[in-house]
Amino acid sequence: MDLFLSIPFLIFLPMAASFFVMSPLFTGNEIAIRRFTKTVCGFHFLYALFMLMLFDGANPYTSKLSFFGLDWVQSLGISFSFRIDGIGMILVLLTSFIFFMAAISSKINIRKNAKFYYSMLLLLMSAILGIFTANDIFVFFLFWELELIPAYFLIGGDFTSETVPEAKKSAVKFVLFTFGGSMFMLLGILLMYYYSYMSTGILSASFGDIFINSAPKIIQAIISALLLIGFGVKLPIIPLHGWLPDAHTNAPTPVSMVLAGILLKTGAYGIYRFNYEILKDIFLVIAPILAVFAIVNIIYTAFVAYAQTDIKRIVAYSSISNMGLILLGLCTLTKLGLSASVFHMVAHGLVTAGLFMICGVVYLRYKTRDINALGGIAVTMPRLFGFGTLIVLASIGIPAFAPFISEILTIVSAMFSDMGILLKICSVCALPLLIVSSCYMLKFLHKSFMGKLELSDKINDISMHEFVVLGSITAGLIIFGVFPAVILNLIG
Amino acid sequence: MINDFFNILLPQGCLAVFILIQLLLGMFVSPRAYKYSRLISAIGISASIVLLSTVQIEPQYFGLRNAVMSDSYTLLFDFIILLCGFFVVLLTKNLITQRRQNAYTFNALLLTAIFGAINTVSANDFLTLFISIELLSFPTYFLIASNKGYYSKEASFKYLITSAVSTGVFLFGVSYLYGLTSSINLTEIYEFVAQHEPSLLCSFAGIMIILGLISKLSVFPFANWIIDVFKGTETSVLAFLSTIPKLAMFGIICRLLVFPLSNSFELVCTIAVLTVITALWANTYAIKEKNVKCILACSSAANASYALLTACLVSVYNLSAVIFYLICYVIMNLVVFAFLNITEGNGIGNQVEDFKGLFRKNHGTVISYVIGILGLAGFPIMSGFVAKIYLFSAIANSGLIFIPILLVLMLLTVIALYYYLKIILPLFDECDKNFAVKILKAAYSQKFVLFICTAVTMLIGIYPEKLIEICRFIAYNI
């Protein structure tokens, strides 16, 4: 790996920047910190683009950090190795983009403790990039746990102009849920590591060396279930979703964008890396069951979302619903399903970031998120209305936008997969998603943007920063909607 | 005899000399010169650390008619105990200033306890072991009682009673073992056990001995002293209490488990059950606790129980995991107690709310403290993460029957995370404009301990390989 395409640089640049911002060396001036963060994120995005351009699907980027000539924990076979394949590359780019957008939109939302906020944002970025690029199960777990600390402070911290009293509670809830899940996951990882060592005799924890197909089937099933609980909390799969609506609602807008846009995808990515790739034998068996969970996710949360009155909660529940679709794509175990799944990660990442951005913009001006109190925004903020309409239409799967492609691909792949009748039923069941999701999304659009003007104060339309964020997201949605091959080719 | 002294007993001898010096000075020097007592203790411990280099470890050395032994294992434990002792002495500033009348006596007691701890690890027969444990315990009663207020006396008395009972249990086990083997020497007992079929009586004696020893680790049935004792004790003494007796006890328990008492299925079962009970009790008890010291007491008991469970599933891998875990754990504990020592010196109480908003004015110290606590919770970049993975992987490797137990312990760490968060949350609270946040004043010695231990915690977390290598080497050579 030459100097210009260094994965460790890609991952640890935000972390270094985070420590730099946090250190007493850096000024406490809010503007300087913000500009520095934006510069870092912008540079990071360009760098990731540069890596994408030189990316060759046949030769994934790999890299290994050595410490004084040794692996990280040589005696346990843990090495700090990284690998970026097509899917990893897409997700890295998405991460970089969403964080860039979040950093830009932070200007209007973050009023207090800027130093702490931006340093935590950068740390979170590093941790998530680490998850997407790790090539060692323990390093993956390390980043998985590391991400909790900044995410906790970002959700629960006091950064916006008015304090959200429930924010701390929801942050604790988030951390406990995820930590609990990751304990199951750790047990799964340890068993996996142990059985792989038993069967191959290689003391190594890198993804390539893990081999547990010769372990007893029951053990494989247990490992798979343990890992699924861990990833299911993050994804989330339905009974484990309790943390999500609260965390997403009470977090500041940029953090919600990041949480829904990227953080949830780490769960899907984990399922792909562990259950789909390593435990493929057992995944064949449990995929139909998982597909049922996916359908429950899709349908149940769609109805729940319809019943909400808080606009941020609607978006939060719609995220869970869409995550079900991603899970369904993985469960088909076809190349097409996988592509659809990854495509939907990108599409949904963009859509949900845009939607949270809109919620944030509205909340900043009207100081309420209650859908019944809002109305007539289209009159006061025509430009926001324009973007709002585009993004909402994108989210309900109108052609020419990215989610359309992935939704159709998912359902088609589920229909034509050879996983049995259950998956076909599931795919049929998934169709109503499109209807229900249009219901709640259009309700969101209709109730808040149309109707009578409830509040008649002087309201400014979106500022330059907001325009840039929403514009970039919409552009992304249209580009991937029109040229889906950009992503699909990378997945192969 | 003289040879033994020069080969392995120089560090102990050095400490003994300094104890005598402290006692003499306490008699003849004016209490106004109290400040020098800490200096003398620090010099004594440093000298002792330096003298560790004279200890003969290769091959194993048995001295004083097999009563004491030394190898790389005891050397490592001695080193860590002395290092902890050094840090504890640095933290005693507040206490010594309060109690200037007894400054020299206090330091003599502290050194005696450290002396006892070192001897406990290197004891090679039960008589030496017993005396060493008493040497460790007796000064501890007075150290605990040295705090002001009613609670410290209660704490001291509770500790006294628990120690007395557990010592009785220990001696009971020793007497059985003596009856079986007609020896109190560990090497001879090991030979006897190796030659004979494992008997139930032998296991019973082993269980009694271990039960007697684990009272210092606050493992069930001798568990609930820890909360009262932690509540009433001064933080520098707590820094002592949560590190040195634990290290000493783990040092000897691991050796007993590896040597004479290995292969006893009953023993493993008993310890496993006791540790799970302890972990359940400690973690659930801490949920409703509001006092930081009590929460840390629970965390201390829980962490000790995880390590004990790993230690009782004897293997080289497990032993190295336990040693690694202990080292990481004591260092993180020192971070935490150094911070509490600073806050206590600034007149901040021990309730969770008393720490409100400290982050705003004290970035460095609070971040160190948070690193310590998150390390205890097992988050990455801190050494706690590697230690947790290492320890849990050791339990997982011990056999499939332990997987459910491991799952229970892992889920208990989630509860543990809840109470750790409860400790660190108020630090970041935003307070009213009227609420004056204190700027913490700390002596250089306190800051030194805080920052050095934080740095070591991070360093081990980022680069654990060297320490793991050492631990594996030692576990392999025991």
mmCIF file of C-alpha atoms in Angstrom, chain A residues 15 19 22 67-68 70-76 112-113 116 138 141-142 145-146 148-149 152-153 158 168 172 175-176 179-180 183-184 186-187 190-191 193-195 219 226, chain B residues 317 359 367 374 377-382 385-386 388-390 392-393 396-397 400 403 406-407 410-411 413-414 417-418 421 425 428-430 461-465 468-469 472:
data_model
loop_
_atom_site.group_PDB
_atom_site.id
_atom_site.type_symbol
_atom_site.label_atom_id
_atom_site.label_comp_id
_atom_site.label_asym_id
_atom_site.label_seq_id
_atom_site.Cartn_x
_atom_site.Cartn_y
_atom_site.Cartn_z
ATOM 1 C CA MET A 15 -9.338 10.487 15.860
ATOM 2 C CA PHE A 19 -7.693 14.547 20.340
ATOM 3 C CA MET A 22 -9.921 18.220 22.860
ATOM 4 C CA PHE A 67 3.695 -2.356 16.898
ATOM 5 C CA PHE A 68 7.465 -2.614 17.186
ATOM 6 C CA LEU A 70 4.693 -7.296 16.230
ATOM 7 C CA ASP A 71 0.967 -7.536 15.773
ATOM 8 C CA TRP A 72 -1.209 -5.701 18.212
ATOM 9 C CA VAL A 73 -1.627 -8.623 20.590
ATOM 10 C CA GLN A 74 0.572 -11.167 18.934
ATOM 11 C CA SER A 75 0.162 -13.714 21.693
ATOM 12 C CA LEU A 76 -3.607 -13.855 21.175
ATOM 13 C CA LYS A 112 -22.715 25.196 23.860
ATOM 14 C CA ASN A 113 -19.641 23.100 24.687
ATOM 15 C CA PHE A 116 -16.344 18.746 23.505
ATOM 16 C CA PHE A 138 -11.446 -8.249 17.979
ATOM 17 C CA PHE A 141 -15.304 -5.350 18.479
ATOM 18 C CA LEU A 142 -12.894 -2.722 19.745
ATOM 19 C CA GLU A 145 -17.315 -0.588 21.818
ATOM 20 C CA LEU A 146 -15.303 2.558 21.232
ATOM 21 C CA LEU A 148 -20.345 3.976 22.438
ATOM 22 C CA ILE A 149 -18.380 6.594 24.345
ATOM 23 C CA TYR A 152 -23.211 8.525 24.492
ATOM 24 C CA PHE A 153 -21.885 12.021 24.994
ATOM 25 C CA ASP A 158 -25.842 19.531 26.554
ATOM 26 C CA LYS A 168 -29.420 11.911 29.357
ATOM 27 C CA VAL A 172 -28.015 5.851 29.030
ATOM 28 C CA VAL A 175 -25.492 2.730 25.861
ATOM 29 C CA LEU A 176 -26.993 -0.003 28.019
ATOM 30 C CA PHE A 179 -23.448 -2.620 25.561
ATOM 31 C CA GLY A 180 -25.763 -5.456 26.508
ATOM 32 C CA MET A 183 -21.751 -8.574 25.431
ATOM 33 C CA PHE A 184 -23.713 -11.273 23.605
ATOM 34 C CA LEU A 186 -18.423 -10.728 22.522
ATOM 35 C CA LEU A 187 -19.393 -14.173 23.714
ATOM 36 C CA LEU A 190 -14.944 -15.569 21.713
ATOM 37 C CA LEU A 191 -16.604 -18.867 20.837
ATOM 38 C CA TYR A 193 -12.298 -17.510 17.895
ATOM 39 C CA TYR A 194 -11.989 -20.575 20.081
ATOM 40 C CA TYR A 195 -13.577 -23.002 17.638
ATOM 41 C CA ILE A 219 -22.375 -24.404 18.309
ATOM 42 C CA LEU A 226 -25.403 -14.513 19.935
ATOM 43 C CA TYR B 317 -3.662 -19.228 29.791
ATOM 44 C CA PHE B 359 -15.920 18.871 34.315
ATOM 45 C CA ILE B 367 -10.983 13.237 32.042
ATOM 46 C CA LEU B 374 -14.559 3.642 31.706
ATOM 47 C CA ALA B 377 -16.239 -0.754 32.680
ATOM 48 C CA GLY B 378 -14.098 -2.290 29.946
ATOM 49 C CA PHE B 379 -14.118 0.264 27.162
ATOM 50 C CA PRO B 380 -11.485 0.264 24.480
ATOM 51 C CA ILE B 381 -8.333 2.325 24.325
ATOM 52 C CA MET B 382 -8.213 1.739 28.074
ATOM 53 C CA PHE B 385 -10.888 -3.530 27.369
ATOM 54 C CA VAL B 386 -7.992 -5.851 26.665
ATOM 55 C CA LYS B 388 -11.856 -7.925 29.821
ATOM 56 C CA ILE B 389 -11.418 -9.707 26.515
ATOM 57 C CA TYR B 390 -8.459 -11.665 27.827
ATOM 58 C CA PHE B 392 -13.476 -13.652 29.247
ATOM 59 C CA SER B 393 -11.638 -15.535 26.548
ATOM 60 C CA ALA B 396 -14.633 -19.303 27.428
ATOM 61 C CA ASN B 397 -11.659 -21.513 26.648
ATOM 62 C CA LEU B 400 -18.495 -25.331 27.356
ATOM 63 C CA ILE B 403 -20.393 -20.535 28.796
ATOM 64 C CA LEU B 406 -19.792 -16.421 31.371
ATOM 65 C CA LEU B 407 -22.962 -15.093 29.804
ATOM 66 C CA MET B 410 -21.133 -10.569 30.877
ATOM 67 C CA LEU B 411 -24.682 -9.413 31.377
ATOM 68 C CA THR B 413 -21.099 -6.087 33.317
ATOM 69 C CA VAL B 414 -23.972 -4.303 31.599
ATOM 70 C CA LEU B 417 -21.848 -0.117 33.161
ATOM 71 C CA TYR B 418 -25.063 1.416 34.471
ATOM 72 C CA LEU B 421 -22.250 5.757 34.190
ATOM 73 C CA LEU B 425 -22.686 11.428 34.552
ATOM 74 C CA PHE B 428 -20.748 16.568 32.975
ATOM 75 C CA ASP B 429 -23.968 18.097 34.245
ATOM 76 C CA GLU B 430 -24.611 21.646 33.299
ATOM 77 C CA GLY B 461 -4.771 -0.341 26.334
ATOM 78 C CA ILE B 462 -3.017 0.778 23.184
ATOM 79 C CA TYR B 463 -0.035 -1.500 23.385
ATOM 80 C CA PRO B 464 -0.830 -4.522 25.576
ATOM 81 C CA GLU B 465 1.483 -6.997 23.889
ATOM 82 C CA ILE B 468 0.757 -9.910 28.036
ATOM 83 C CA GLU B 469 4.057 -11.449 27.053
ATOM 84 C CA ARG B 472 2.420 -15.419 29.862
#
